[in-house]
PDB file of C-alpha atoms in Angstrom:
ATOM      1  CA  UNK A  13     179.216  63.191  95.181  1.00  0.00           C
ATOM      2  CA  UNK A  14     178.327  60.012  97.458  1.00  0.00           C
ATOM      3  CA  UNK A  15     181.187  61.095  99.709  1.00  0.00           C
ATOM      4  CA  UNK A  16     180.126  64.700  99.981  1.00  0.00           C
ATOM      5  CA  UNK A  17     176.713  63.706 100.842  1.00  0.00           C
ATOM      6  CA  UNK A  18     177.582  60.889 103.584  1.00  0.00           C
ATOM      7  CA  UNK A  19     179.811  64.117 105.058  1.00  0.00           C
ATOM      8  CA  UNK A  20     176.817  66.119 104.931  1.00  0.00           C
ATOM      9  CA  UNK A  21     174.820  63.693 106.547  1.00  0.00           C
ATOM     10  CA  UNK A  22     177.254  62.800 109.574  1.00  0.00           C
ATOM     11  CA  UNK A  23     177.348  66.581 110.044  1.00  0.00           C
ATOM     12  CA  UNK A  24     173.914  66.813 110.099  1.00  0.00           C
ATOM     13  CA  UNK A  25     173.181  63.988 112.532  1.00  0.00           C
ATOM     14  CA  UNK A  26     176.131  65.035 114.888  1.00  0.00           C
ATOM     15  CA  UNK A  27     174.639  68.694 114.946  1.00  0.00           C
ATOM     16  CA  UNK A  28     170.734  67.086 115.635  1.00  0.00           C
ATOM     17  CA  UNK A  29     172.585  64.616 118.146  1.00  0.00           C
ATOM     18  CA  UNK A  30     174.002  67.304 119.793  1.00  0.00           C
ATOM     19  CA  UNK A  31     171.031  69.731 120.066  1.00  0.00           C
ATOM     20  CA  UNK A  32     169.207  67.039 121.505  1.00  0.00           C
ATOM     21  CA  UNK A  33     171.531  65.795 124.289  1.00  0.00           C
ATOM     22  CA  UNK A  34     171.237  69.837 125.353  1.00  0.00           C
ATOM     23  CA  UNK A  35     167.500  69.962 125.045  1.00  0.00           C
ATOM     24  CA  UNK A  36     166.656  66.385 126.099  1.00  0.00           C
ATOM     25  CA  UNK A  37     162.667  65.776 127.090  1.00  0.00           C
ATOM     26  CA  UNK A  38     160.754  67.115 129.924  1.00  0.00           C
ATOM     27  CA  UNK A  39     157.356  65.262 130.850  1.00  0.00           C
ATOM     28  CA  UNK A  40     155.639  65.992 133.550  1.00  0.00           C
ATOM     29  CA  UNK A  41     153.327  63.457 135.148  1.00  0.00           C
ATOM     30  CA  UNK A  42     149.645  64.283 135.953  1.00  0.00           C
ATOM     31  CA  UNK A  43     145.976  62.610 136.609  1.00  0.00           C
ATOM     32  CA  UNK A  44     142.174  63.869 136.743  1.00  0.00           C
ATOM     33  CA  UNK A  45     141.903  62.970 139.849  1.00  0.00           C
ATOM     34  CA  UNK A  46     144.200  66.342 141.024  1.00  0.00           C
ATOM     35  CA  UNK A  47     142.537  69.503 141.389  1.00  0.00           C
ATOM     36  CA  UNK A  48     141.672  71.411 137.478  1.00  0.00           C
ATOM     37  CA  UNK A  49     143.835  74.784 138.927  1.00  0.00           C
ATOM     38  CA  UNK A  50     146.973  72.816 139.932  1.00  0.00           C
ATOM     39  CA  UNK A  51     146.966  70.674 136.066  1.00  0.00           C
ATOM     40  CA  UNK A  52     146.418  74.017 134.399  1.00  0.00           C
ATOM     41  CA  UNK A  53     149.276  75.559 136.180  1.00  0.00           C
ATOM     42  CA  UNK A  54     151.616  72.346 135.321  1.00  0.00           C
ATOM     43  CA  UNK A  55     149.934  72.526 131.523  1.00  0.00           C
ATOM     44  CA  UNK A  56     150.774  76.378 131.668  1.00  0.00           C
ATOM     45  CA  UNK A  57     154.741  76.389 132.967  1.00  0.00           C
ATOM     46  CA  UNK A  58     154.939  72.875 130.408  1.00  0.00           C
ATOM     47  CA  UNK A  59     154.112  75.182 127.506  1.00  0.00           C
ATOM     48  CA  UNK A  60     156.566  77.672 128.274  1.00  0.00           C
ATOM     49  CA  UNK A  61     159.563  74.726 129.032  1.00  0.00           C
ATOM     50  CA  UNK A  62     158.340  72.601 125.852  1.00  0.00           C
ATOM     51  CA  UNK A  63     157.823  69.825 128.247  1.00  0.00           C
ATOM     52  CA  UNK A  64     155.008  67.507 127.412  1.00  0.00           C
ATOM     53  CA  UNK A  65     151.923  67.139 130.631  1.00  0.00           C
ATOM     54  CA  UNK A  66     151.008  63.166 130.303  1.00  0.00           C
ATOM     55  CA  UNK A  67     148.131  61.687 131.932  1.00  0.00           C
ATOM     56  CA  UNK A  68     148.150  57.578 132.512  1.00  0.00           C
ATOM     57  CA  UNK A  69     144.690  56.869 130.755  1.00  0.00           C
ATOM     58  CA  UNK A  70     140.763  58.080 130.345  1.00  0.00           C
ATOM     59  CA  UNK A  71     137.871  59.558 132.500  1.00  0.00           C
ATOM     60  CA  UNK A  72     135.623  56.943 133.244  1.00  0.00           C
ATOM     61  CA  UNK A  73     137.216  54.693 130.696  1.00  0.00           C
ATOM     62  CA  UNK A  74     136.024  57.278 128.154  1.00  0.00           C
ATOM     63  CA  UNK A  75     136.699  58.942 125.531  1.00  0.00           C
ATOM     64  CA  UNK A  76     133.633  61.267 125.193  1.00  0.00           C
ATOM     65  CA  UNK A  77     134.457  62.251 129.077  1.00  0.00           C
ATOM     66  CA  UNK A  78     138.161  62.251 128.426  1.00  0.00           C
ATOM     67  CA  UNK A  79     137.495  65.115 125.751  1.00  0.00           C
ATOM     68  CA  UNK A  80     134.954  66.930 127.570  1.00  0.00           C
ATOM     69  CA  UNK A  81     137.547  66.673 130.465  1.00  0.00           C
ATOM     70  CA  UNK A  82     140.596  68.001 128.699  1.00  0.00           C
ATOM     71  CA  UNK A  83     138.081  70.193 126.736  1.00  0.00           C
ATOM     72  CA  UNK A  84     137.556  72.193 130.148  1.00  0.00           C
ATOM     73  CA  UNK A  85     141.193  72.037 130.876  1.00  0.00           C
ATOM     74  CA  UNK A  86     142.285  73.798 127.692  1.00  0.00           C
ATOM     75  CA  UNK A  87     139.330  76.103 126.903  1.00  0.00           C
ATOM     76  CA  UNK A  88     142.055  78.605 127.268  1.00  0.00           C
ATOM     77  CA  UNK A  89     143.953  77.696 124.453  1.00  0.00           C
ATOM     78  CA  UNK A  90     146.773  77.169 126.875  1.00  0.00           C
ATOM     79  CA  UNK A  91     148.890  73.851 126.963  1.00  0.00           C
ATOM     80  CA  UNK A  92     147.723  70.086 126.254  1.00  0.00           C
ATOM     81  CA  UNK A  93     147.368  66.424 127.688  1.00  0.00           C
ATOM     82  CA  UNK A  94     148.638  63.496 125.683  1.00  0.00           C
ATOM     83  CA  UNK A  95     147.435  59.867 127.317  1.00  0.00           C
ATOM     84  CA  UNK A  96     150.455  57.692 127.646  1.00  0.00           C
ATOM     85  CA  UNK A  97     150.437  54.958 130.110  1.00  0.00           C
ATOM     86  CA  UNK A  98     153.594  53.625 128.574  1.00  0.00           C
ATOM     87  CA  UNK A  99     155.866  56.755 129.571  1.00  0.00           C
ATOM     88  CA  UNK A 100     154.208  55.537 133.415  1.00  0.00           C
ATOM     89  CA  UNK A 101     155.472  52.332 132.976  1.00  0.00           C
ATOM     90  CA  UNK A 102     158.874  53.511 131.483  1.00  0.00           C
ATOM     91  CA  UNK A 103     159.552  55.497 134.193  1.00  0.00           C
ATOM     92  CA  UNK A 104     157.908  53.899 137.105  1.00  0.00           C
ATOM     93  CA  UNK A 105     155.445  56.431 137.717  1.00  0.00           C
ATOM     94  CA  UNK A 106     153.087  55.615 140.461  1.00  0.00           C
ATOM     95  CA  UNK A 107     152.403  58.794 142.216  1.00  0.00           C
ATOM     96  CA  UNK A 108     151.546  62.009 140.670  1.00  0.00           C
ATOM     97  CA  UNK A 109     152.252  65.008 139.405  1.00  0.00           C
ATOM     98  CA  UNK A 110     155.694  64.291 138.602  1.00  0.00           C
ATOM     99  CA  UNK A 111     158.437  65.398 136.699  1.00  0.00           C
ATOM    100  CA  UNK A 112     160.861  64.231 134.783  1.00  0.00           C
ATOM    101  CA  UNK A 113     164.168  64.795 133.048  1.00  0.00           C
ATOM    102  CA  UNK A 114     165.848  62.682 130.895  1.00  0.00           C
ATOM    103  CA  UNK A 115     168.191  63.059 127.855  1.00  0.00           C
ATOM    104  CA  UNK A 116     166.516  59.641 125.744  1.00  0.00           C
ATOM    105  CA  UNK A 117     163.272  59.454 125.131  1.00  0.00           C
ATOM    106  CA  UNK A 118     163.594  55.890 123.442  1.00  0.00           C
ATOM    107  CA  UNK A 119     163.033  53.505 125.825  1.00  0.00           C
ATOM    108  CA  UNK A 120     161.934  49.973 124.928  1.00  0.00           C
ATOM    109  CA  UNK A 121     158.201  50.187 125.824  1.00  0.00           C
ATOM    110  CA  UNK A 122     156.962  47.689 129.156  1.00  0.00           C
ATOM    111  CA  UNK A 123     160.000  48.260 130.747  1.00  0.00           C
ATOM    112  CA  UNK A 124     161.724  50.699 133.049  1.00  0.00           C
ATOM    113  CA  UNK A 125     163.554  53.444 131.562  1.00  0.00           C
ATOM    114  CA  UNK A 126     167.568  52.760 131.200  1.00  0.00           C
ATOM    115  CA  UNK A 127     168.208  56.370 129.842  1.00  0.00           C
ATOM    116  CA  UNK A 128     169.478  58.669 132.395  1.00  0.00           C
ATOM    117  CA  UNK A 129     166.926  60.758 133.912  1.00  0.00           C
ATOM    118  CA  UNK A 130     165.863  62.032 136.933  1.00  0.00           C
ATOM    119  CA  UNK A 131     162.323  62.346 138.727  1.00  0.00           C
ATOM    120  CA  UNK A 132     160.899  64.683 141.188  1.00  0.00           C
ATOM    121  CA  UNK A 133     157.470  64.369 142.797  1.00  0.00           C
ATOM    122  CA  UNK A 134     155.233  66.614 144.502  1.00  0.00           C
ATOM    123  CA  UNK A 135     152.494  69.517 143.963  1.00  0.00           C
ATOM    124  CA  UNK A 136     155.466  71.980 143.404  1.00  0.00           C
ATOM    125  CA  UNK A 137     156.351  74.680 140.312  1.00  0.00           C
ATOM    126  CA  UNK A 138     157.675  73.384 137.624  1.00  0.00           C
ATOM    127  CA  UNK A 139     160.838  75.741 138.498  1.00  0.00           C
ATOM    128  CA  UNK A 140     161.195  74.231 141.783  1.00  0.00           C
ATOM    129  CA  UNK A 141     161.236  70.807 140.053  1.00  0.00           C
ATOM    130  CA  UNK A 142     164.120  72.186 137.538  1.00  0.00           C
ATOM    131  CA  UNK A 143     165.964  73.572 139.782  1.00  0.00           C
ATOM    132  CA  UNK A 144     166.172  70.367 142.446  1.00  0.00           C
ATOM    133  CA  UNK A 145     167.720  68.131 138.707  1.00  0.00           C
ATOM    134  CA  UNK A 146     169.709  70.617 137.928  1.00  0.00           C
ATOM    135  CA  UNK A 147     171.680  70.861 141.602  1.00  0.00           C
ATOM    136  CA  UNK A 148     172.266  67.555 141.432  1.00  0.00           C
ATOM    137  CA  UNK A 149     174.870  67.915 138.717  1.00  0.00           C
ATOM    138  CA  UNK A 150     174.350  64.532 137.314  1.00  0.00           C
ATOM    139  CA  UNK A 151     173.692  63.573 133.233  1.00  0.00           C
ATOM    140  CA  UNK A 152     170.678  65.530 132.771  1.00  0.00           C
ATOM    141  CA  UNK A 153     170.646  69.029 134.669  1.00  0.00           C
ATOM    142  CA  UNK A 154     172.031  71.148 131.993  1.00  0.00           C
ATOM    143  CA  UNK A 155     168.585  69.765 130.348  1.00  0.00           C
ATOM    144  CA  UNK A 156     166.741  71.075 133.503  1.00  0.00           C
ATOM    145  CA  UNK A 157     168.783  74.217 133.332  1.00  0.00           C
ATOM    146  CA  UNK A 158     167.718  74.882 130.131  1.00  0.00           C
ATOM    147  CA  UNK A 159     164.440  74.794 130.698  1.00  0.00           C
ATOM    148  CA  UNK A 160     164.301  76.395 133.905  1.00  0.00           C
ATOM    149  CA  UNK A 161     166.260  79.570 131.765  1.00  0.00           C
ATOM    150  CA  UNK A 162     163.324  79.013 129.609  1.00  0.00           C
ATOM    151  CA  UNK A 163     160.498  79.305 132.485  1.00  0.00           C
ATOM    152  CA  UNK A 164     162.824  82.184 133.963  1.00  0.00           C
ATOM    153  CA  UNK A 165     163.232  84.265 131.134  1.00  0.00           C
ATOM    154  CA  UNK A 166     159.504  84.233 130.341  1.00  0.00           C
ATOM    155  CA  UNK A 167     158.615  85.687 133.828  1.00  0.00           C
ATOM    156  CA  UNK A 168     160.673  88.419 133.529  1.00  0.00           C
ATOM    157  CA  UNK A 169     159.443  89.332 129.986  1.00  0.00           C
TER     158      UNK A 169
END
C-alpha cells in the first residue's frame, strides 16, 4: 500500500512538474504613473495569457488611493493588479511596463532571479512581447509560445 502510494505520488509530481515547465509564469511589469488606457490593455491581453500585471508599490503611499486607483482600473471587471516590489527586485525591474518569462517562479526573495527567464521592455502588445522570447529559442519560449497561442486563439474566436 505505502509503495503504491509513493508511485502515485512521483507520478503525480512528475505530471504537475511537467505541466509547469510548459506553462511556466508570465508577469508583466507596470506602474500608475503610465497612462490608465495602456495598463488596461496590458491587464486585458494578461487575462487572456494567465499572466499576472504587477505594480512595484502604492499611490501616494496609500492604500485608500491605491484601491480607488485600481478600483478605476478594473471597474470593468476585466483583469487585476497585485503589488509586489519583490518580483522588481527579483528580476531587476527598473523601467516599466515589462514583461517577463520565466519557467521558476521561486526565487529567493532580495535577490536577482537565477531561474531562466527572459525580459522585454517597452509600451508594446503583449503578443509582440511573446513573440520576441519565443524567437529567441532559449529555455523559456515554448512558455511564450504558449501563451502567445493563447492571446492568438482568442482573437480569432
Amino acid at each position: 500500500m505505502k509503495i503504491r502510494l509513493l508511485i502515485f505520488l512521483s507520478v503525480l509530481l512528475f505530471t504537475m512538474t511537467q505541466a509547469y515547465a510548459e506553462t511556466g509564469h508570465i508577469y508583466i511589469f507596470v506602474s500608475f504613473s503610465m497612462p490608465k488606457t495602456s495598463i488596461k490593455g496590458w491587464m486585458s491581453e494578461a487575462e487572456i495569457a494567465h499572466a499576472s500585471v504587477q505594480i512595484r508599490g502604492l499611490v501616494n503611499n496609500s492604500f485608500k488611493d491605491t484601491i480607488k486607483r485600481v478600483g478605476e482600473l478594473t471597474k470593468d471587471n476585466r483583469g487585476g493588479l497585485q503589488i509586489n516590489p519583490k518580483l522588481f527586485e527579483q528580476f531587476q525591474i527598473n523601467q516599466v511596463p515589462a514583461v517577463v518569462v520565466t519557467s521558476d517562479v521561486s526565487c529567493p526573495p532580495n535577490i536577482s532571479c537565477m531561474a531562466p527567464f527572459d525580459v522585454i521592455y517597452g509600451d508594446i502588445t503583449l503578443a509582440y512581447a511573446l513573440q520576441k522570447i519565443a524567437d529567441r529559442n532559449d529555455a523559456v519560449s515554448a512558455i511564450a509560445k504558449n501563451a502567445l497561442n493563447k492571446l492568438r486563439e482568442n482573437h480569432a474566436a
